[in-house]
Backbone as a ProteinNet text record, in pm:
[ID]
protein_1_A
[PRIMARY]
MFQFTGAAAPAMPMMASPPNLLKRPVMFPCSSRPPLTLPPRSAQINKPLAILDLKGGKGMSGFHDVEFKVRDYELDQFGVVNNAVYANYCQHGRHEFLESIGINCDEVSRSGQALAISELAMKFLAPLRSGDRFVVKTRVSRSSAARIYFDHFIFRLPKLEPVLQATGIAVWLDNKYRPVRIPPHIRSKFVQFQRQDEPV
[TERTIARY]
16880.1	16908.1	16798.2	16747.5	16645.5	16712.4	16661	16709.5	16588.9	16590.2	16482.3	16535.8	16457.2	16499.1	16387.2	16421.5	16322.9	16394.8	16323	16382.2	16371.6	16471.2	16467.4	16359.9	16286.9	16180	16240	16187.3	16237.9	16202.7	16279.2	16252.1	16112.6	16039.3	15902.1	15901.3	15831.3	15820.6	15735.7	15753.7	15674.3	15527.1	15440.9	15297.4	15222.2	15101.1	15016.8	14987.4	14964.1	14940.8	15053.2	15096.1	15208	15169.4	15264.2	15235.9	15222.5	15161.7	15148.3	15282.7	15358.1	15491.1	15488.3	15377.6	15370.1	15369.1	15337.2	15332.2	15465.8	15562.2	15692.3	15774.9	15854.6	15940.3	16048.3	16093.2	16192.8	16319.9	16435.6	16565.1	16644.1	16698.1	16788.8	16919.2	17032.4	17158.6	17167.7	17218.8	17233.1	17380.2	17420.6	17558.3	17571.1	17676.1	17699	17790.4	17836.5	17924.4	17844.9	17908.4	17839.7	17818.6	17717.8	17693.6	17809.7	17834.6	17941.2	17904.4	17996.6	17975.6	18060.5	17998.2	18069.1	18097.9	18212.2	18240.7	18146.9	18123.6	18037.5	18099.1	18016.4	18063.1	18168.9	18169.7	18264.4	18402.3	18418.7	18547.8	18653.9	18773	18883.7	18978.3	19034.7	19137.9	19270.3	19349.2	19471.6	19582.3	19596.8	19702.6	19638.5	19600.6	19523.6	19592.9	19724.4	19791.4	19836.6	19831.4	19883.7	19802	19672.5	19589.5	19597.3	19661	19666.3	19788.9	19771.2	19880.1	19943.1	20051.7	20120.3	20232.1	20209.7	20297.7	20442	20532.8	20673.7	20735.6	20666.1	20721.6	20748.9	20682.2	20707.1	20635.7	20546.9	20470.7	20378.1	20367.7	20277.7	20351.8	20473.8	20546.2	20488.3	20503.5	20462.3	20314.4	20238.9	20095.2	20061.2	19959	19901.7	19776.8	19764.8	19654.5	19552.6	19424.3	19314.2	19219.6	19188.8	19098.9	18956.3	18859.2	18716.6	18640.7	18515.2	18419.4	18293.9	18239.5	18120.4	18002.6	17929.9	17810.9	17686.5	17581	17460.4	17401.9	17408.6	17347.1	17426.1	17543.6	17622	17584.1	17492.7	17455.8	17346	17344	17235.3	17132.1	17036.4	16928.3	16975.9	17100.4	17153.1	17237.8	17247.6	17320.1	17470.6	17517	17659.7	17677.3	17799.9	17825.7	17793.7	17716.4	17679.7	17805.5	17811.4	17930.8	17971.1	17875.8	17906.7	17980.4	17960.8	18023.3	18174.9	18221.8	18366.1	18438.8	18374.4	18435.4	18456.5	18362	18377.8	18495.2	18508	18620.5	18752.4	18760.6	18882.9	18910.7	18805.9	18823.5	18876.3	18818.9	18865.5	19012.4	19046.7	19185.7	19279.4	19235.9	19317.3	19337	19227.8	19237.9	19331.5	19320.4	19409.8	19554.7	19574.5	19709	19765.8	19685.9	19732.1	19772	19692.3	19727.5	19858.1	19880.9	20002.6	20129	20117.6	20235.6	20233.9	20142.7	20143.5	20054.6	19954.3	19860.6	19723.9	19675.2	19545.7	19437.9	19344.5	19239.9	19150.5	19127.1	19045.4	19114.8	19245.6	19319.9	19319.9	19334.8	19330.4	19194.8	19087.9	18952.4	18932.4	18979.9	18965	19042.6	19148.1	19225.7	19151.8	19040.2	18963.8	19004.1	19107.4	19151.4	19098.1	19124.5	19074.2	19163.5	19167.1	19227.8	19110.9	19078.6	18957.9	18992.9	18917	18934.7	18870.1	18949.2	18894.8	18862.2	18928.9	18901.5	18916.3	18827.8	18838.2	18791	18882	18848.7	18859.1	18750.6	18747	18725	18799.4	18783.3	18739.5	18616.8	18559.5	18601.4	18663	18714.9	18631.3	18573.7	18490.1	18405	18287.7	18201.7	18237.7	18202.8	18208	18065.9	18051.6	17919.8	17916.2	17798.7	17780.4	17876.3	17943.4	18034.2	18174.6	18197.5	18333.8	18429.2	18547.8	18655.1	18746.2	18794.8	18877.8	18975.3	19075.7	19176	19178.6	19187.3	19205.4	19351.8	19421.8	19562.7	19571.2	19637	19643.9	19787.4	19826.1	19957.5	19951.8	20053.2	20071.7	20165.1	20121.1	20207.2	20298.2	20249.5	20332.7	20260.4	20333.7	20272.9	20336.2	20265.5	20316.3	20292.6	20315.5	20297.2	20152.8	20056.9	19915.4	19831.4	19887.9	19807.6	19879.5	19798	19849.1	19776.8	19851.8	19796.8	19799.4	19681	19667.4	19638.5	19691.2	19654.2	19579.1	19470.3	19393.4	19371.9	19383.1	19350.3	19269.7	19168.1	19090.4	19103.6	19136.1	19150.1	19062.5	18995	18917.5	19015.3	18994.2	19077.2	19013.2	19085.4	19228.4	19317.9	19260.8	19341.4	19391.4	19363.7	19401.7	19350.4	19220.5	19157	19126	19168.2	19146	18998.3	18956.9	18818	18807.7	18900.2	18890.8	19030	19044.3	19164.3	19115.1	19172.4	19126	19242.7	19226.8	19323.5	19247.8	19308	19244.6	19342.8	19291	19371.9	19309.5	19392.6	19345.9	19410.9	19335	19385.8	19369.4	19459.3	19451.4	19364.1	19269.2	19178.3	19199.5	19191.7	19202.3	19066.9	19057.1	18932.2	18816.3	18841.7	18733.5	18708.8	18763.4	18748.5	18804.8	18914.7	18985.1	19113.1	19148	19272	19394.5	19485.5	19610.5	19723.8	19844.9	19960	19950.1	19999	20000	20100.3	20062	20155.6	20285.9	20400.3	20529.5	20542.3	20488.9	20502.6	20420.8	20311.9	20232.1	20299	20339.9	20403.6	20528.7	20604.3	20727.4	20697.9	20581.5	20546	20520.6	20459	20437.9	20570.4	20655.9	20786.1	20869	20867.6	20941.5	20889.7	20757.8	20700.3	20746.6	20744.2	20783.4	20931.4	21016	21160.5	21185.5	21112	21125.9	21093	21001.5	20956.8	21047.3	21139.4	21226.9	21333	21368.2	21473.5	21608.5	21690.8	21821.2	21924.8
5807.1	5812.3	5736.3	5794.3	5727.3	5642.2	5522.5	5438.1	5388.3	5416.9	5374.5	5268.8	5167.1	5062.8	5037.9	4974.7	4942	4896.7	4850.3	4804.1	4913.6	4920.9	5019.9	4980	5076.6	5050	5030	4935.7	4917.3	5038.5	5057.9	5170.4	5155.1	5264	5261.6	5295.8	5218.2	5253.3	5379	5448.2	5568.4	5531.1	5604.9	5577.3	5703.7	5686.5	5800.2	5882.4	5817.7	5891.4	5858.7	5957.7	5933.8	5833.8	5750.5	5654.5	5728.3	5663.3	5721.9	5707.1	5815.4	5811.3	5789	5818	5800.9	5654.8	5563.9	5422.6	5352.1	5424.5	5363.9	5357.8	5251.7	5244.5	5352.4	5397.6	5503	5444.9	5484.5	5438.1	5558.7	5548.8	5649.2	5579.5	5646.9	5583.9	5573.6	5463.6	5441.9	5424.1	5476.1	5462.4	5342.2	5264.6	5149.9	5186.8	5313.4	5356.3	5375.4	5351.5	5375.3	5525.3	5564.7	5707.1	5771.8	5898.5	5973.5	5999.2	5973.7	5999.2	6118.7	6224.4	6344.9	6341.1	6398.3	6402.3	6500	6483.9	6579.2	6718.6	6822	6960.7	6992.3	6921.3	6952.3	6893.1	6817.7	6755	6861.6	6839.9	6932.6	6878.7	6966.9	6927.8	6958.1	6855	6872.8	6941.8	6912.2	6971	7047.5	7174	7245.2	7260.8	7276.3	7299.5	7170.4	7058.9	6933.7	6882.7	6913.1	6858.7	6939.6	7056.1	7141.8	7111	7116.8	7093.9	7229	7260.4	7386.5	7361.3	7402.7	7369.6	7414.7	7329.6	7364.8	7366.1	7322.3	7319.9	7457.7	7560.2	7697.1	7730	7641.9	7673.9	7791.6	7880.5	7994.7	8123.5	8112.7	8234.1	8291.8	8420.9	8484.6	8510.6	8494.4	8518	8659.6	8713.2	8839.7	8804.9	8857.3	8824.6	8937.2	8899.9	8994.7	8930.6	9002.4	8948.7	8997.5	8909.2	8937.3	8888.4	8927.9	8874.6	8837.1	8717.1	8671.4	8762.1	8802.9	8886.9	8800.5	8833.4	8750.2	8726.8	8826.3	8810	8713.9	8667	8572.1	8426.2	8407.7	8272.8	8214.1	8081.4	8013.4	7965.6	7886	7841.4	7745.1	7696.4	7603.1	7673.9	7807.8	7884.7	7890	7851.5	7859.4	7948	7993.1	8078.1	8000.4	8062.5	8001.1	7976	7861.5	7824.6	7931.5	7997.1	8097.3	8217.1	8244.8	8360.6	8343.7	8219.2	8196.2	8247	8242.8	8298.7	8448.8	8516.9	8660.5	8685.9	8601.5	8615.9	8602.7	8502	8480.2	8599.9	8652.8	8768	8888.3	8912.5	9026.5	9006.5	8882.9	8853.3	8878.3	8838.6	8862	9011	9087.6	9232.1	9299.3	9262.4	9319.6	9277.8	9152.9	9105.4	9185.6	9202.8	9277.2	9419.3	9484.2	9619	9619.1	9513.1	9507	9496	9446	9438.4	9548.3	9645.5	9762.6	9756.9	9667.3	9659.4	9705	9815.6	9870.6	9822	9742.5	9683.6	9789.9	9900.9	10008.7	10072.7	10092.7	10150.5	10055.5	9926.8	9827.7	9834.9	9842.5	9848.8	9975.2	10089.2	10215	10213.4	10131.8	10122.9	10044.6	9979.6	9899.8	9753.9	9720.7	9582.2	9520.5	9391.1	9323.3	9204.7	9172.6	9050	8966.6	8860	8782.7	8641	8590.7	8451.8	8359.8	8266.8	8169.9	8037.7	8009.4	7887.1	7917.1	7858.3	7867.3	7734.7	7663.3	7534.3	7550.1	7515.2	7531.6	7397.3	7375.5	7257.2	7304.6	7269	7312.3	7214.7	7268.9	7185.4	7194.7	7311.3	7332.5	7456.8	7465.1	7581.9	7700.5	7818.5	7939.4	7973.4	8030.2	8066.7	8215.5	8265.9	8407	8451.6	8564.4	8621.6	8564.7	8454.8	8398.2	8500.1	8508.7	8589.2	8493.4	8538.8	8451.3	8533.1	8464.5	8529.9	8460.2	8542.7	8492	8515	8407.1	8415	8390.9	8482.1	8475.4	8494.1	8418.9	8437.1	8391.5	8431.2	8381.6	8262.2	8146.8	8029	8023.5	8075.7	8085.3	8173	8206.4	8285	8244.2	8271.4	8247.5	8374.1	8368.8	8487.7	8535	8442	8478.6	8444.8	8374.2	8330.6	8357	8376.2	8392	8289.9	8213.9	8106.6	8151.4	8153.2	8198.6	8081.3	8088.2	7998.5	8081.6	8023.9	8090.3	7990.5	8038.1	7957.3	8044.9	7986.1	8057.2	7979.1	8052.6	7993.1	8068.2	7993.4	8054.2	8099.6	8220.4	8276.5	8248.3	8240.3	8270.4	8147.4	8026.6	7904.4	7860.2	7938.7	7905	7767.5	7743.9	7619.3	7630	7531.1	7540.2	7533.5	7622	7631	7602.3	7657.3	7645.3	7647.3	7568.9	7570.2	7590.6	7687.9	7716.9	7752.3	7719.6	7761.2	7832.3	7936.5	8012.8	8042.6	8051.6	8090	8216.3	8319.3	8445.7	8466.4	8526.8	8560.9	8711	8767.1	8909	8922.5	9017.6	9039.5	9179.1	9191.1	9323.4	9394.2	9509.8	9587.1	9524	9414.4	9340.2	9207.3	9196	9077.3	8950.6	8967.6	8852.9	8831.2	8704.3	8678.3	8725.6	8792.1	8840.7	8818.2	8843.8	8834.2	8940.8	8905.9	9002.1	9111.7	9239.3	9348.1	9334.2	9363.5	9344.4	9415	9538.5	9610.8	9545.6	9475.6	9401.8	9268.8	9197.6	9067.1	9078.9	9187	9203.8	9211.6	9263.4	9271	9132.8	9044.2	8906.9	8832.5	8850	8783.1	8831.3	8961.7	9017.9	8960.3	8947.8	8890.5	8745.8	8667.6	8527	8513	8596.4	8591.6	8631.9	8730.8	8778.8	8669.4	8577	8471.9	8348.6	8341.9	8224.5	8227.3	8107.6	8103.7	8143.7	8207	8255.2	8146.5
15685.1	15544	15471.8	15365	15285.8	15179.6	15159.2	15051.2	14973.9	14844.4	14758.3	14663.8	14643	14549.1	14450.4	14346	14244.5	14119.9	14025.3	13900.5	13797.3	13711.9	13605	13504	13458.6	13361.6	13224.1	13145.2	13009.2	12924.3	12818.9	12729.4	12670	12663.1	12613.2	12464.4	12382	12239.9	12224.1	12113.2	12085.1	12074.1	12142.5	12143	12105.6	12066.9	12032.1	12156.2	12270.4	12394.7	12492.1	12573.2	12664.5	12773.2	12815.9	12923	13055.4	13151	13283.9	13356.1	13364.2	13423.2	13573.8	13638.6	13782.8	13824.1	13735.2	13769.5	13742.5	13686.3	13657.2	13785.8	13804.7	13922.7	13917.7	14034.7	14045.8	14106.3	14053.9	14106.5	14156	14273.7	14327.5	14360.6	14334.3	14372.4	14524.1	14571.7	14715.2	14747.5	14857.7	14900.4	14991.9	14971.5	15058.3	15173.9	15177.5	15285.7	15414	15529.9	15656.4	15676.3	15752.5	15774.4	15849.8	15821.7	15885.7	16031	16120.9	16263.3	16302.2	16349	16389.4	16539	16581.2	16724.6	16792.7	16923.3	16994.3	16991.9	17006.3	16998.6	17102.5	17213	17319.5	17293.5	17183.3	17155	17131	17183.6	17168.9	17062.2	16983.5	16888.4	16955.6	16982.5	17059.6	16982.5	16854.4	16773.5	16658.8	16680.1	16579.8	16445.9	16442.2	16315.1	16248.4	16318.6	16264.7	16146.8	16140	16033.7	15905.2	15908.6	15791.5	15707.2	15577	15483.6	15451.4	15518.4	15494.7	15394.8	15270.3	15157.6	15181.6	15136	15137.9	15275	15377.3	15511.4	15566.7	15514.4	15559.3	15688.8	15733.5	15853.8	15828.6	15925.9	15912.7	15878	15826.5	15789.6	15660.8	15644.7	15521.3	15506.6	15612.2	15604.7	15648.7	15585.9	15631.8	15712.2	15833.3	15923.9	15930.1	15927.4	15948	16048.3	16157.2	16259.2	16236	16266.5	16249.9	16372.7	16377.2	16473.6	16395.5	16419.9	16348.2	16381.4	16277.9	16294.6	16277	16346.5	16347.5	16208.5	16120.7	15988.7	15898.5	15944	15866.1	15896.7	15991.5	16034.4	15946.5	15939	15869.1	15970.3	15925.1	16012	16120.8	16110	16209.3	16315	16306.1	16406.5	16385.9	16266.2	16234.2	16111.2	16088	15972.2	15844.1	15756.8	15628.9	15547.2	15480.1	15403.2	15301.9	15239.3	15137.5	15195.6	15323.6	15387.7	15395.5	15403.4	15412.5	15288	15171.9	15051.1	15067	15134.4	15161.6	15255.1	15358.8	15450.8	15375	15286.7	15208.3	15116.7	15054.1	14965.1	15042.4	15160.1	15239.8	15279.4	15316.4	15350.3	15232.8	15110.3	14990.7	14965	14975.6	14950	15049.9	15176.6	15278.2	15251.5	15212	15178.9	15061.9	14955	14837.9	14875.6	14960.2	15004.5	15083	15162.2	15243.9	15158.5	15034.3	14946.4	14839.8	14854.5	14767.5	14645.8	14646	14532.7	14582.1	14527.1	14567.6	14470.6	14520.4	14434.4	14371.5	14442.9	14385.5	14265.8	14275.3	14164.2	14043.8	14070.3	13961.8	13892.3	13970.8	13915.6	13831.5	13881.8	13807.9	13675.9	13668	13544.4	13436.6	13474.6	13378.9	13379.1	13454.9	13463.9	13592.5	13608.6	13728.9	13762.4	13889.6	13938.2	13989.1	13916	13945.7	13988	14083.1	14127.2	14023.2	13970.6	13875.2	13943.6	14054.5	14130.8	14279.2	14359.7	14504.8	14562.2	14625.7	14687.4	14838.8	14908.7	15053.8	15122.6	15229.4	15312.6	15450.1	15488	15615	15724.7	15830.4	15937.8	16064.8	16092.4	16211.1	16186.2	16249.6	16226.5	16315.6	16267.5	16349.7	16390.7	16511.3	16562.8	16598.7	16628.4	16660	16769.1	16744.3	16843.4	16842.5	16769.9	16764.5	16703.9	16761.4	16703.4	16627.9	16512.2	16430.8	16348.4	16294.2	16210.8	16074.4	15968.8	15832.9	15797.2	15763.5	15725.2	15574.9	15503.4	15357.1	15311.2	15209.1	15146.8	15001.2	14925.3	14789.5	14799.8	14750.9	14755.1	14633.1	14518.3	14398.3	14296.5	14190	14082.6	13950.9	13843.7	13708.3	13629.2	13499.9	13416.7	13415.1	13434.5	13421.9	13543.9	13642.6	13757.8	13889.7	13992.2	14127.8	14214.3	14291.9	14374.9	14520.9	14582.5	14720.6	14814.4	14936.1	15045.5	15148.1	15201.7	15307.6	15421	15542.1	15659.6	15753.6	15815.6	15917.3	16047	16155.4	16287.8	16387.2	16475.6	16584.8	16691.9	16738.8	16845.6	16981.8	17087.9	17100.2	17085.4	17074.1	17076.7	16939.5	16836.1	16698.5	16656.4	16683.3	16640.7	16491.8	16409.7	16265.2	16227.7	16140.4	16094.8	15945.2	15866.2	15720.4	15658.8	15553.7	15470.3	15327.7	15256.6	15120.3	15030.9	14902.7	14801.7	14691.3	14639	14532.5	14420.8	14300	14184.4	14125.9	14111.5	14054.5	13918	13827.7	13694.4	13672	13591.7	13558	13434.4	13436.7	13324.1	13268	13134.3	13073.5	13078.9	13014.3	13022.4	12946.4	12873.2	12808.3	12879.9	12999.9	13085.4	13020.8	12946.8	12890.6	12972	12999.4	13073.6	12995.5	13065.4	13006	13105.8	13060.3	13150.2	13259	13375.7	13486.4	13450.8	13464.4	13431.6	13512.3	13450.5	13517.4	13652	13664.6	13791.4	13903.2	13867.4	13966.5	13998.3	13893.6	13912.9	13999	13981.9	14059.8	14210.2	14247.3	14390.1	14448.1	14368	14414.7	14425.5	14323.2	14324.2	14442.5	14467.7	14581	14712.5	14725.9	14847.7	14865.1	14756.9	14765.9	14802.1	14746.8	14778.8	14923.1	14969	15106.4	15206.1	15167.3	15256.5	15252.2	15154.8	15144.5	15254.2	15307.3	15409.4	15350.7	15430.9	15384.4	15395
[MASK]
++++++++++++++++++++++++++++++++++++++++++++++++++++++++++++++++++++++++++++++++++++++++++++++++++++++++++++++++++++++++++++++++++++++++++++++++++++++++++++++++++++++++++++++++++++++++++++++++++++++++

């Protein structure tokens, strides 16, 4: 870790010619925290699901599963799946989930409306590498008149080792890309899914 120190330069009065900025001291913020120590790659996670926050104590019920295999072009220079690719995995999981409850994203698009992600927060737990098989688990955790809240989990197969935990918020957009209430016939499908998943 690089640490640079120096004194802050006093404010310079206005001058006819600019001062030589290269001779001024430079300050960078320094962290006083110790460096992060990562476990060796061979470390095993004994309880893969224990570290995940599964809201409402529902466990893994109510999820729609889609299996994938890592493709070489998804890797970065370090030989692991690029962080940006995980957003694509989550999107594909959402689209497959929506189709499973009767919402066709192509039909929504042709109508001039859209279901767009306004927020996506991802917590990376372990990397995926070339050839790894994995499952994306997606569900709706709740919905409101204008928003749909998604949970996503990615696990490496076959041992269901946790790779990613993500939450997303989707909003319904009209044909001018302005947020509007979710149409009743669409909202009813989310509500029906949530009721179906509740314990009896």
